[in-house]
PDB file of C-alpha atoms in Angstrom:
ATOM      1  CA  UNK S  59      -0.109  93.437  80.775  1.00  0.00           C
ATOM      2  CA  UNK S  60       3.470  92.394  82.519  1.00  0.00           C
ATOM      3  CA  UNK S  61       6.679  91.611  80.039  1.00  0.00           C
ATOM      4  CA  UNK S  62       9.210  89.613  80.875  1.00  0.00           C
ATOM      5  CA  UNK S  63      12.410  90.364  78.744  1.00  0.00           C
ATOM      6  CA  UNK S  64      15.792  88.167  78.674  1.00  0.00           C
ATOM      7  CA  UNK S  65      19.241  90.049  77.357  1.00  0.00           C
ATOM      8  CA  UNK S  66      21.563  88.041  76.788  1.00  0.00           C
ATOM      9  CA  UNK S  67      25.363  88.753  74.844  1.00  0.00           C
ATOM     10  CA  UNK S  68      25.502  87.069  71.653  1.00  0.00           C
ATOM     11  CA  UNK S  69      27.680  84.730  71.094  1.00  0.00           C
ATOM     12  CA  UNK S  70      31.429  85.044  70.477  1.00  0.00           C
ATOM     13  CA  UNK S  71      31.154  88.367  72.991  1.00  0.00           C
ATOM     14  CA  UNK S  72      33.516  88.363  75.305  1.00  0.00           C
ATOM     15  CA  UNK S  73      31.998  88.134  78.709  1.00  0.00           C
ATOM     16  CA  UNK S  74      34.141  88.441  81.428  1.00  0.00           C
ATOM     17  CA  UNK S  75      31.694  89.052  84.144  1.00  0.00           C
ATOM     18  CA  UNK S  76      30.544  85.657  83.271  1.00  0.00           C
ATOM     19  CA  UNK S  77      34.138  84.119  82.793  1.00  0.00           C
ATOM     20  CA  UNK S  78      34.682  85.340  86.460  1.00  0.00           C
ATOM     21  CA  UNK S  79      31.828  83.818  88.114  1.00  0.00           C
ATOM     22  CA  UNK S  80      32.510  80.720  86.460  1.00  0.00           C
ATOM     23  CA  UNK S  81      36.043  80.394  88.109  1.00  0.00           C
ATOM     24  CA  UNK S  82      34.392  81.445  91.986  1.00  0.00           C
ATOM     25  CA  UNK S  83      32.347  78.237  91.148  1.00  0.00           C
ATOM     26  CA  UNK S  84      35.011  76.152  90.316  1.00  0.00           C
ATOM     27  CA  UNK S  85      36.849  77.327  93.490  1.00  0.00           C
ATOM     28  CA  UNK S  86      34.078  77.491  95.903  1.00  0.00           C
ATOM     29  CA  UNK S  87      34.128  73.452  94.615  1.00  0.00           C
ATOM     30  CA  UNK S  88      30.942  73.679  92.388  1.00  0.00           C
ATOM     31  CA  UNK S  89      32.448  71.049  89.860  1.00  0.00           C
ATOM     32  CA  UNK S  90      30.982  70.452  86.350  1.00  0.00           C
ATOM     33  CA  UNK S  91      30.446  73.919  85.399  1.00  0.00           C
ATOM     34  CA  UNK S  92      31.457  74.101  81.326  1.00  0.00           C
ATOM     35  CA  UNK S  93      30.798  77.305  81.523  1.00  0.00           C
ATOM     36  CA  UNK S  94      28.316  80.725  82.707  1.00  0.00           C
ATOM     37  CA  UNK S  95      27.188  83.791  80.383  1.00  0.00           C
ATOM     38  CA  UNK S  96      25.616  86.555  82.686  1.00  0.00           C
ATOM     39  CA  UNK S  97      22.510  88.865  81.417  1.00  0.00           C
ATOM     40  CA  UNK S  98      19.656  90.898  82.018  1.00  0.00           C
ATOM     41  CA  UNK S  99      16.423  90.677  83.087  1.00  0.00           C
ATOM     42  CA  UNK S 100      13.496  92.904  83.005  1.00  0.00           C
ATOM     43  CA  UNK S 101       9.761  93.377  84.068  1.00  0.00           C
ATOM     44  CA  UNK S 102       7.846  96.198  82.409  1.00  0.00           C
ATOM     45  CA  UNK S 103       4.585  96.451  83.169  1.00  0.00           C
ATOM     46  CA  UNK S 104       2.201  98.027  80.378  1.00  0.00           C
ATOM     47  CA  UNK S 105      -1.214  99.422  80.651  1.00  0.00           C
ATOM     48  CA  UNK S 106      -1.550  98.128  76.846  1.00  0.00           C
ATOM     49  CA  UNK S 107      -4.449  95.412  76.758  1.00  0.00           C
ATOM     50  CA  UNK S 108      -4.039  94.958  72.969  1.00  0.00           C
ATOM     51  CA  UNK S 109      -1.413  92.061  72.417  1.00  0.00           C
ATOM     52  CA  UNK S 110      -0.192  92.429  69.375  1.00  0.00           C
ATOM     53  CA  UNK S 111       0.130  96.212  69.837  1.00  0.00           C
ATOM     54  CA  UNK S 112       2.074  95.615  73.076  1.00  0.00           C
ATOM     55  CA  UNK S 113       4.557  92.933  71.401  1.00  0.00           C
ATOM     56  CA  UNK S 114       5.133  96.104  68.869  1.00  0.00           C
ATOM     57  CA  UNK S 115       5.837  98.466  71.626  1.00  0.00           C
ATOM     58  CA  UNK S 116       7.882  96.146  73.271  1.00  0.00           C
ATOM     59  CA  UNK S 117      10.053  95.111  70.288  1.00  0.00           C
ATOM     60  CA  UNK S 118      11.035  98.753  69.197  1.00  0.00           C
ATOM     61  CA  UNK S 119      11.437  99.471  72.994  1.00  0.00           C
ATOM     62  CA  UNK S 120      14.263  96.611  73.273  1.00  0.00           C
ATOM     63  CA  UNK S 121      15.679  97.270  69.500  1.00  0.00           C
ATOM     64  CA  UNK S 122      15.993 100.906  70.596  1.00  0.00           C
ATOM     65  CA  UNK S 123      17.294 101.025  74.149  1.00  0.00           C
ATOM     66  CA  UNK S 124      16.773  97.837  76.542  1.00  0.00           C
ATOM     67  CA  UNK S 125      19.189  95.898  74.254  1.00  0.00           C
ATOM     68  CA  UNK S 126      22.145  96.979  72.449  1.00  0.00           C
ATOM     69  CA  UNK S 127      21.932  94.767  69.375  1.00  0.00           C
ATOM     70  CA  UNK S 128      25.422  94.714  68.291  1.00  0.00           C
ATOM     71  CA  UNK S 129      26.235  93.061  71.080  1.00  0.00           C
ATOM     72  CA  UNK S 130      23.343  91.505  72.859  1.00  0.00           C
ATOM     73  CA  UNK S 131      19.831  89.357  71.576  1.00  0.00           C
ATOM     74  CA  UNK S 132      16.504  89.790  73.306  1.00  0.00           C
ATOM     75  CA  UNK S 133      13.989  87.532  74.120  1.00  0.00           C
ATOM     76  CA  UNK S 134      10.410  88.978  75.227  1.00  0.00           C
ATOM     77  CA  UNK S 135       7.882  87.207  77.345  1.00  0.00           C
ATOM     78  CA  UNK S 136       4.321  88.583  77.514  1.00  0.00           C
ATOM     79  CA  UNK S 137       1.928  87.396  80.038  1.00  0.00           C
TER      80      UNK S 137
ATOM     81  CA  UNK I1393      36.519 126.935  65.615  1.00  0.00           C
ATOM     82  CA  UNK I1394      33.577 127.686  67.862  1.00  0.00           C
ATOM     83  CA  UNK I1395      32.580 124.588  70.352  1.00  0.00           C
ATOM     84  CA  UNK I1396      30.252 123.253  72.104  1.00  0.00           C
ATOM     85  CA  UNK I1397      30.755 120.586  75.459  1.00  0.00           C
ATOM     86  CA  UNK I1398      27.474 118.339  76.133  1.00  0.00           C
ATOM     87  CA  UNK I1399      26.987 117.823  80.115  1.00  0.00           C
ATOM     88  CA  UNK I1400      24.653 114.816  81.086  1.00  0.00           C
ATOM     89  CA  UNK I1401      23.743 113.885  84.797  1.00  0.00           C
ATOM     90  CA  UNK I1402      27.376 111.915  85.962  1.00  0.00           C
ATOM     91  CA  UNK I1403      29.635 113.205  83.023  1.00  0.00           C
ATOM     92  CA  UNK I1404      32.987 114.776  85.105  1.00  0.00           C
ATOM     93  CA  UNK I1405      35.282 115.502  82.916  1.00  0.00           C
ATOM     94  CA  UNK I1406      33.182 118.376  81.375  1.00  0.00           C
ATOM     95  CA  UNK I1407      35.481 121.238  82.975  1.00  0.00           C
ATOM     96  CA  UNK I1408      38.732 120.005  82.026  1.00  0.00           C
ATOM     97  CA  UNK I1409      37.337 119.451  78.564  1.00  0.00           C
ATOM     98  CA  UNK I1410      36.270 123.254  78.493  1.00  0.00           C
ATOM     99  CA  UNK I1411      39.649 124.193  79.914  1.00  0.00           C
ATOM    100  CA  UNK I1412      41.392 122.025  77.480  1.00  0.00           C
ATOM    101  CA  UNK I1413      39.154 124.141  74.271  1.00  0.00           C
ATOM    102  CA  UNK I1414      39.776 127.198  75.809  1.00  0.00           C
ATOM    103  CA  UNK I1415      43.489 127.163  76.226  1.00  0.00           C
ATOM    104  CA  UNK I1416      43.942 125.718  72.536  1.00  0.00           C
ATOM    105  CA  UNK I1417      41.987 126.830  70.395  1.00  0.00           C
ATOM    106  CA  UNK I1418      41.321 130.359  72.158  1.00  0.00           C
ATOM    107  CA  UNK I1419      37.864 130.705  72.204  1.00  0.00           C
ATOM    108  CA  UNK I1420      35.659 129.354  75.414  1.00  0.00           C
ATOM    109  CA  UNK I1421      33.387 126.304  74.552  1.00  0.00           C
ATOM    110  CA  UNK I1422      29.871 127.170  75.270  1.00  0.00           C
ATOM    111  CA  UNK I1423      27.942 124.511  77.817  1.00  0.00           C
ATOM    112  CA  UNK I1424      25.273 123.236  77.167  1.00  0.00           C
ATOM    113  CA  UNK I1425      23.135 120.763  78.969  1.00  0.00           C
ATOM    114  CA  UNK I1426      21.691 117.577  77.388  1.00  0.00           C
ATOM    115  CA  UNK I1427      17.866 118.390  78.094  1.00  0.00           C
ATOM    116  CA  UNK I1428      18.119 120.932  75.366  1.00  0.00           C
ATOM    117  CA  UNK I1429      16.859 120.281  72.029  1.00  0.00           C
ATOM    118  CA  UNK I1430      19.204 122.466  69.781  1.00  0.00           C
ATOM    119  CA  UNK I1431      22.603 122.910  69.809  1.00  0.00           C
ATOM    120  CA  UNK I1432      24.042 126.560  69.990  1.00  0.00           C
ATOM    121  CA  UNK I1433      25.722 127.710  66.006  1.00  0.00           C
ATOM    122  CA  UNK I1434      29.159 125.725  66.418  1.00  0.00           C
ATOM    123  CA  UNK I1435      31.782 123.803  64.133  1.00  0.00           C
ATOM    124  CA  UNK I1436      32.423 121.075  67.350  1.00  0.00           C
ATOM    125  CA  UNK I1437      30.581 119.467  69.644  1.00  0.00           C
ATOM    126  CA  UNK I1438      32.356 117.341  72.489  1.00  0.00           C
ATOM    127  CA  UNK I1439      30.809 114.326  74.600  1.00  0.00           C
ATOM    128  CA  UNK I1440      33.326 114.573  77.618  1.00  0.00           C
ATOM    129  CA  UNK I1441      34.207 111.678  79.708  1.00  0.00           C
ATOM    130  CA  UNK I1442      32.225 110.270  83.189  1.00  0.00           C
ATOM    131  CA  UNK I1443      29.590 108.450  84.244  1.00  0.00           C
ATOM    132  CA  UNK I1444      26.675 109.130  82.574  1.00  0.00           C
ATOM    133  CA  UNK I1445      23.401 108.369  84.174  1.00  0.00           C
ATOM    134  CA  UNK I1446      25.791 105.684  86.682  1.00  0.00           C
ATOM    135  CA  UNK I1447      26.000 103.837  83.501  1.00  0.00           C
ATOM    136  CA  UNK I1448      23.059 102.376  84.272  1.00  0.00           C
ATOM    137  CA  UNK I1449      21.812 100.002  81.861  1.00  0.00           C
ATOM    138  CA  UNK I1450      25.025 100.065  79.634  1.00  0.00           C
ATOM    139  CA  UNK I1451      27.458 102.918  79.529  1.00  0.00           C
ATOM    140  CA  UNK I1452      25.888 105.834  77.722  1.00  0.00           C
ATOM    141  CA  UNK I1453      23.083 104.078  76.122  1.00  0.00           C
ATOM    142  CA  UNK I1454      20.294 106.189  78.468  1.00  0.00           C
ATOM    143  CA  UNK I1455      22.596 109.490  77.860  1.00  0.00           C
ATOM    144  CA  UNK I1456      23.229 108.827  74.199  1.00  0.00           C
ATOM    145  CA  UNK I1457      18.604 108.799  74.030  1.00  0.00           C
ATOM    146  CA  UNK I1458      18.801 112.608  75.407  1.00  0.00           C
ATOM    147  CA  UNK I1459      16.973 115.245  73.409  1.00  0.00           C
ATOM    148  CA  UNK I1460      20.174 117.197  72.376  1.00  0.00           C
ATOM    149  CA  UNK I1461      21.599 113.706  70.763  1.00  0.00           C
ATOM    150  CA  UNK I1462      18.552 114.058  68.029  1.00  0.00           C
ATOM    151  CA  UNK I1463      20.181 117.773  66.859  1.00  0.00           C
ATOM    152  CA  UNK I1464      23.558 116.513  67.506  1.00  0.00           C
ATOM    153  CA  UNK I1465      22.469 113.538  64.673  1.00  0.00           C
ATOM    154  CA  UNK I1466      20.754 115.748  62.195  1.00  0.00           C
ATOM    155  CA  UNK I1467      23.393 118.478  62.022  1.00  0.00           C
ATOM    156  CA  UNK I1468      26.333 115.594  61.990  1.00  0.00           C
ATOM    157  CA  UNK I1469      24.696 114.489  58.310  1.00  0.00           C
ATOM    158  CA  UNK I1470      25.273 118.372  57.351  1.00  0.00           C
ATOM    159  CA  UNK I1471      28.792 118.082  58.425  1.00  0.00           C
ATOM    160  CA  UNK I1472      29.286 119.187  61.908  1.00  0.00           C
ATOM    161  CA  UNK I1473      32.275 117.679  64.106  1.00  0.00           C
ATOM    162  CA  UNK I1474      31.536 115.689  66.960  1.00  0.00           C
ATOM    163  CA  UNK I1475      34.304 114.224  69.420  1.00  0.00           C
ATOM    164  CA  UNK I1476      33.590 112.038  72.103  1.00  0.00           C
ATOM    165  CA  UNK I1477      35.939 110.921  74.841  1.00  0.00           C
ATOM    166  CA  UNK I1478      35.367 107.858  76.922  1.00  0.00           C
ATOM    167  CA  UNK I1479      31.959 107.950  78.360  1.00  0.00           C
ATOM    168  CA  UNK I1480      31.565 110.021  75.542  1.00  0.00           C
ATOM    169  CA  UNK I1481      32.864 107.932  73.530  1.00  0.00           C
ATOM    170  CA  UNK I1482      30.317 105.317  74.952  1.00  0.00           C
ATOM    171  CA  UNK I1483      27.665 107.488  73.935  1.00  0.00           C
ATOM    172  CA  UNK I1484      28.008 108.210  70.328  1.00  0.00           C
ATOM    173  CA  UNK I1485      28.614 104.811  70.006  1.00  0.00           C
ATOM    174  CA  UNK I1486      25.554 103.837  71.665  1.00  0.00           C
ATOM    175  CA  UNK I1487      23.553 106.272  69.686  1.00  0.00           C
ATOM    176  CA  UNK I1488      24.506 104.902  66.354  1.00  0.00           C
ATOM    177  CA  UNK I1489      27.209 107.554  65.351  1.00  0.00           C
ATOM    178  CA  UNK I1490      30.113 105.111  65.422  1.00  0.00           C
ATOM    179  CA  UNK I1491      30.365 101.343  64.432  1.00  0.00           C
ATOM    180  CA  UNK I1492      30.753  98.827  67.559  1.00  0.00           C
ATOM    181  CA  UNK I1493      30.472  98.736  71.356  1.00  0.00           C
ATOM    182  CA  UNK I1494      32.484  99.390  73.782  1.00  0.00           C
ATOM    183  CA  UNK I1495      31.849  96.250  76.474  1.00  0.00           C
ATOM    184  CA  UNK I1496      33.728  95.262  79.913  1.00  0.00           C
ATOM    185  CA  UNK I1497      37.517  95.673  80.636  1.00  0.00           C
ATOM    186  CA  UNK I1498      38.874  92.005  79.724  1.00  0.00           C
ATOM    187  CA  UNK I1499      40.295  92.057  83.120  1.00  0.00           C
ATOM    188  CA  UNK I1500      37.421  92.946  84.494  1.00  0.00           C
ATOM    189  CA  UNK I1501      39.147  96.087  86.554  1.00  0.00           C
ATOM    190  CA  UNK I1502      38.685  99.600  85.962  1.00  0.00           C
ATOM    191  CA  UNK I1503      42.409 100.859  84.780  1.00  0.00           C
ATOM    192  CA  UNK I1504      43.299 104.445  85.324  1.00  0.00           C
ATOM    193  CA  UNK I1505      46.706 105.030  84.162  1.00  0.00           C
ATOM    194  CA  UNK I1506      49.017 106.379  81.464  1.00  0.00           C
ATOM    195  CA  UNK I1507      49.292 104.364  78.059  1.00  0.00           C
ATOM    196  CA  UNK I1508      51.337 104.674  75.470  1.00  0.00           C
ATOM    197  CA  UNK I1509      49.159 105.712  71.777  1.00  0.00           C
ATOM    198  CA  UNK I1510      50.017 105.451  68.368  1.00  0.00           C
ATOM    199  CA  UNK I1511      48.650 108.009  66.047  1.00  0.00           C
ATOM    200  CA  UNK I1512      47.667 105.790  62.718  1.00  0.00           C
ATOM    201  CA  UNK I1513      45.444 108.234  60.523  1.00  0.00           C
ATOM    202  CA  UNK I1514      46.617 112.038  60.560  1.00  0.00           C
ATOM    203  CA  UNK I1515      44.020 112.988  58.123  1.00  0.00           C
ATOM    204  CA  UNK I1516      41.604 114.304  60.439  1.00  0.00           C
ATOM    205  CA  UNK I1517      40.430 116.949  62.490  1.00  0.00           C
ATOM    206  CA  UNK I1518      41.942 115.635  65.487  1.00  0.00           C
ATOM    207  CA  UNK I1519      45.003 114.858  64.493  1.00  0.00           C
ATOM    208  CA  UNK I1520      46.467 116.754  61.395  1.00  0.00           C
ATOM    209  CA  UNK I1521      48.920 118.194  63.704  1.00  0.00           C
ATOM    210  CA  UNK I1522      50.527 114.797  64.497  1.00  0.00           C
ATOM    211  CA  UNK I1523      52.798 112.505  62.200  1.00  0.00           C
ATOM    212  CA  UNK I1524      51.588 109.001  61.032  1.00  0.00           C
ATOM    213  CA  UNK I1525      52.795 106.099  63.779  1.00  0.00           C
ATOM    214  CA  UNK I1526      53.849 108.926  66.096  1.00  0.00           C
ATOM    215  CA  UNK I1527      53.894 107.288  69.888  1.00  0.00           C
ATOM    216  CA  UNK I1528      52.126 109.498  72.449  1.00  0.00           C
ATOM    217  CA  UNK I1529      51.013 109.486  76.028  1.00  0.00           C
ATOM    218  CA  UNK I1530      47.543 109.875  77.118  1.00  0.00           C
ATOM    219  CA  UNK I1531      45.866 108.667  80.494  1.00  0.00           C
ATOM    220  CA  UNK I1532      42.367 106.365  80.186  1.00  0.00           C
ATOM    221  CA  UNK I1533      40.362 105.793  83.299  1.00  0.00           C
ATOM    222  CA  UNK I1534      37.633 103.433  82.151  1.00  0.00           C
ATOM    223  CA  UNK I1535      35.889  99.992  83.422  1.00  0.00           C
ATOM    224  CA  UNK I1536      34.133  99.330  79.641  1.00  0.00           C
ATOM    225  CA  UNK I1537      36.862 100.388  77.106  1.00  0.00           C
ATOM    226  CA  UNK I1538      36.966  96.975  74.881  1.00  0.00           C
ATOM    227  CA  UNK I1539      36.365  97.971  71.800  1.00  0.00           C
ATOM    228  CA  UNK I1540      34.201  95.171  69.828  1.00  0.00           C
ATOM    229  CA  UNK I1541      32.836  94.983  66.488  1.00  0.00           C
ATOM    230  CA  UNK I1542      31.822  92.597  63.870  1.00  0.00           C
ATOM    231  CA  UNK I1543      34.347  90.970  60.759  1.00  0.00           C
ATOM    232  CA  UNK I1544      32.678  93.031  58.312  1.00  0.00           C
ATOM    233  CA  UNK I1545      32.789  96.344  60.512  1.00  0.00           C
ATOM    234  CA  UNK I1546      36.835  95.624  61.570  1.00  0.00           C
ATOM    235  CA  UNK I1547      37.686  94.853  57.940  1.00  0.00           C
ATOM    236  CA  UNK I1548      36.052  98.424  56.873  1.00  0.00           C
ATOM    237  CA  UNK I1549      37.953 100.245  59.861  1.00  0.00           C
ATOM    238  CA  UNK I1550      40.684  99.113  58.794  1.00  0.00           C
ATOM    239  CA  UNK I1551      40.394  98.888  55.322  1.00  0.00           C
ATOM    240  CA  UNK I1552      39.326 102.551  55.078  1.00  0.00           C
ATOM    241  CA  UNK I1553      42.225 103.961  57.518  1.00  0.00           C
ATOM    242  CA  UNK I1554      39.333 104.838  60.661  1.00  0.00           C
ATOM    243  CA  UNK I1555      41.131 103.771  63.015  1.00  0.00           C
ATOM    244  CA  UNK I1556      42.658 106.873  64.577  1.00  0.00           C
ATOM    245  CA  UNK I1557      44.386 105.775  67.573  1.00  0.00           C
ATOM    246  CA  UNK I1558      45.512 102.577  68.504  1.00  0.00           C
ATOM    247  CA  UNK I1559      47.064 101.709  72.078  1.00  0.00           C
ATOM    248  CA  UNK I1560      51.120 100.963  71.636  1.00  0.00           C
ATOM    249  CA  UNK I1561      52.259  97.546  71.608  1.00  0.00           C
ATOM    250  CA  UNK I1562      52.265  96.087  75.443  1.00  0.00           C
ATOM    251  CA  UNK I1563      49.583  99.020  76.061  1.00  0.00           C
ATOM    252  CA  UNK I1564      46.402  97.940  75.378  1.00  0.00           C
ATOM    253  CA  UNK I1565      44.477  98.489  78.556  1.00  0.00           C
ATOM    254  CA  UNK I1566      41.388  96.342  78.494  1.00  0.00           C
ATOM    255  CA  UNK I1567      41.563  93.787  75.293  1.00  0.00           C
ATOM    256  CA  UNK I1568      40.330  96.155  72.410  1.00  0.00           C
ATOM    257  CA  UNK I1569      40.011  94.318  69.285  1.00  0.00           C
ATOM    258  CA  UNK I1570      42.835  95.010  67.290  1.00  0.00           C
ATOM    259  CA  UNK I1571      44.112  97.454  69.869  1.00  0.00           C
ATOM    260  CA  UNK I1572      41.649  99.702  68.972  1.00  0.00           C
ATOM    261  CA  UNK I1573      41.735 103.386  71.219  1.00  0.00           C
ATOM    262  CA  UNK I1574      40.015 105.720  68.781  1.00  0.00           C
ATOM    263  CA  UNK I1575      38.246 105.465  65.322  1.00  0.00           C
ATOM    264  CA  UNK I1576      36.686 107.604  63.489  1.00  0.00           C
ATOM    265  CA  UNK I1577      33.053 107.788  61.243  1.00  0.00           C
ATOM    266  CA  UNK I1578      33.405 107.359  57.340  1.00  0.00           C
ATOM    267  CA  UNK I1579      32.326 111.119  56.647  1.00  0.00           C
ATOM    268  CA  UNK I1580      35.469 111.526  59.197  1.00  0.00           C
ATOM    269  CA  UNK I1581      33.566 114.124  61.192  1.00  0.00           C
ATOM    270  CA  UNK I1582      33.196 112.419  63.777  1.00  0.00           C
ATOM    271  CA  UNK I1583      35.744 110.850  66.329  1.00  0.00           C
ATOM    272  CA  UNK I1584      35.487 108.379  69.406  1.00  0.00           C
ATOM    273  CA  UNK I1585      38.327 107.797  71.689  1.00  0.00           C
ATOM    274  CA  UNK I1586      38.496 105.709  75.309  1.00  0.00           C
ATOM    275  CA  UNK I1587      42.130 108.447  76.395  1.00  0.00           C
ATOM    276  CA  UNK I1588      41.884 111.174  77.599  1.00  0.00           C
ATOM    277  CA  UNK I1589      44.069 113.772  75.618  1.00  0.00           C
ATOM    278  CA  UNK I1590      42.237 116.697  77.368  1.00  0.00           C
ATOM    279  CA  UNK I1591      43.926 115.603  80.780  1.00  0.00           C
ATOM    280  CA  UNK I1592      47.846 115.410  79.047  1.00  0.00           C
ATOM    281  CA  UNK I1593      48.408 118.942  77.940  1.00  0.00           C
ATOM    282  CA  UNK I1594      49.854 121.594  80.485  1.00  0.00           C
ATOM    283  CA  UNK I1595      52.913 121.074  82.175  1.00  0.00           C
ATOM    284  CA  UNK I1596      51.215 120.611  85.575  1.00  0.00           C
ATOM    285  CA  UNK I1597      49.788 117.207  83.534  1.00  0.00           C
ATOM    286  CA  UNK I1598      53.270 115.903  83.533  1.00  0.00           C
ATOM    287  CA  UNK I1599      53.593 115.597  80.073  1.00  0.00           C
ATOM    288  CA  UNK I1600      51.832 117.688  76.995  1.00  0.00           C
ATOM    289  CA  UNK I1601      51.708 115.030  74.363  1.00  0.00           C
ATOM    290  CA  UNK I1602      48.180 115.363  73.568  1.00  0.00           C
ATOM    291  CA  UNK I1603      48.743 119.409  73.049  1.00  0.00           C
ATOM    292  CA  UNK I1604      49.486 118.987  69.517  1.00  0.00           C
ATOM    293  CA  UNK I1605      45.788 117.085  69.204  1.00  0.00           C
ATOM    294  CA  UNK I1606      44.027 120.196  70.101  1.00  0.00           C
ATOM    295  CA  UNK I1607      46.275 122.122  67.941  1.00  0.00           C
ATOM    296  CA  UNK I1608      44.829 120.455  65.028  1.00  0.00           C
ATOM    297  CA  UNK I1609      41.425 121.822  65.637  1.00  0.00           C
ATOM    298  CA  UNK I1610      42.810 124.954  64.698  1.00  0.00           C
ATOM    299  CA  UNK I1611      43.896 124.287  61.365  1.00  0.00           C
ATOM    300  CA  UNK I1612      40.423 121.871  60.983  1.00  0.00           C
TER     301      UNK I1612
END
C-alpha cells in the first residue's frame, strides 16, 4: 500500500523559505503571485494490506516524527 | 556535579562542551553515544550543539527519537538536569522536553557571530552565578534559531519567569518571538539555549562572559 503525505506550516508560522521564493517570482516577472507557503512531501510505501490498520500506523507515524505538530498540519493520502 | 555529554551522528560541538565541564566544574564529563539506552549515574546531561543527522527532516527531530532520549525522559521526571545548546537545543525541543520550535532564521541566513544576552531568571542551575538583567556576550552559529510558540505557551514563559536568556535589544539574531535565546522547563531542570556559552570562556575565546554560567553548576 503507497501513502502520500502533505506537511504543510500552519498558519500564522512564519515561513521565510516561502516569503523568499515568492519575491524570485515577482522578480523573475511572474506577476499575480499573493503569496507561496513551501512544505513537504512524502511517499512511504507499506507492506500493510489492512486499511484501516495502515491509516493508524500512518497517523502515529506523522504525529510522532514526519510532522512536528506545533508547527506544521499533515494531510495523508492512501492509495 | 558529575556530567554526562550526548554525541549523535553530526553534533560538533561535543569536545568543546567536554572541555568547557571539565575546566569548570573539575570533574571530566563522561561521553556517551546516543545508541545507548541508559545513561551513566550523573546529576547533568548536555545535548551539545551541530548538525544532527544533517538536520534532515527538521533540526533534531530524527536525533531527539534516539534510544538514549527515552532514559534521558524518564530520569528528567525524577529530577535530573538536562541542558541543551543549539542543535541541542533543537532536540529537546523536538522531543517534547521544552515548549515550542525552533523554525528558520527570519532572514533566512545562517548567522555566526557574537550577540549581546541578557540574563532574565537567575534562579536556576545555569545561572545562579549571574545577576538579574546582567548583559553578556555569547557567540550563536545557527540557520533555525527562531524561537516560536503559541499565545498560551508565551504567556506561561513569561508569566512563570522561564525565560532564561533573552538576546539584548538590537541583538536578536534570527526573529525569536519575544527575543527569546534560552528558556527553561517548569520543573526548571531543564534548560534550552540557541548561544553558545561553552565557546566564550577562556581568554583565548576573547572574552569569558559565559564563565560565570558554568560556575553556577557548581553551586547547583
Amino acid at each position: 500500500m503507497k501513502a502520500k503525505i502533505k506537511v504543510t506550516l500552519k498558519n500564522g508560522v512564519l515561513d521565510p523559505q516561502g516569503k523568499a521564493i515568492e519575491g524570485a517570482l515577482g522578480s523573475m516577472g511572474f506577476g499575480g503571485v499573493g503569496s507561496v507557503r513551501q512544505g513537504k512531501y512524502f511517499e512511504v510505501d507499506l507492506t500493510e494490506t489492512d486499511r484501516a490498520k495502515a491509516q493508524t500506523t500512518l497517523k502515529a507515524m506523522c504525529e510522532k516524527l514526519i510532522a512536528n505538530t506545533v508547527i506544521e498540519n499533515y494531510e495523508i493520502e492512501l492509495s | 556535579m558529575k556530567s554526562a555529554v550526548i554525541t549523535f551522528p553530526g553534533i560538533n560541538r561535543e569536545r568543546d562542551m567536554m572541555m568547557a565541564l571539565e575546566a569548570t566544574t573539575g570533574i571530566k564529563p563522561i561521553s556517551v553515544w546516543h545508541a545507548e539506552a541508559t545513561l551513566p549515574d550523573v546529576d547533568l546531561v548536555v545535548v551539545p550543539g551541530g548538525f544532527s543527522y544533517g538536520d534532515y527532516l527538521r533540526c533534531g527531530a530524527i536525533a531527539a527519537r534516539s534510544p538514549i532520549m527515552a532514559d534521558i525522559k524518564a530520569k528528567v521526571l525524577k529530577g535530573l538536569k538536562v541542558l541543551g545548546v543549539c542543535n541541542g537545543f533543537q532536540i529537546i525541543t523536538e522531543a517534547g522536553l521544552l515548549p515550542g520550535a525552533l523554525v528558520r532564521n527570519a532572514g533566512l541566513k545562517f548567522v555566526c557571530r557574537e550577540v549581546r544576552l541578557k540574563v532574565e531568571n537567575t534562579n536556576t542551575y545555569f545561572t545562579n552565578k549571574m545577576a538579574k538583567g546582567q548583559i553578556i556576550s555569547c557567540p550563536v552559529a545557527h540557520g533555525e534559531g527562531n524561537y516560536i510558540c503559541d499565545a498560551e505557551t508565551l504567556k506561561e514563559l513569561e508569566g512563570e519567569g522561564r525565560v532564561v536568556f533573552r538576546y539584548a535589544e538590537g541583538s536578536n539574531p534570527n526573529g525569536a518571538l519575544n527575543d527569546i535565546a534560552g528558556i527553561v522547563n517548569a520543573k526548571g531542570n531543564v534548560i534550552g539555549m540557541m548561544p553558545h556559552p561553552e565557546n566564550m570562556i577562556e581568554p583565548l575565546h576573547g572574552k569569558q562572559d559565559c564563565l560565570a554560567l558554568f560556575e553556577s553548576l557548581l553551586a547547583a
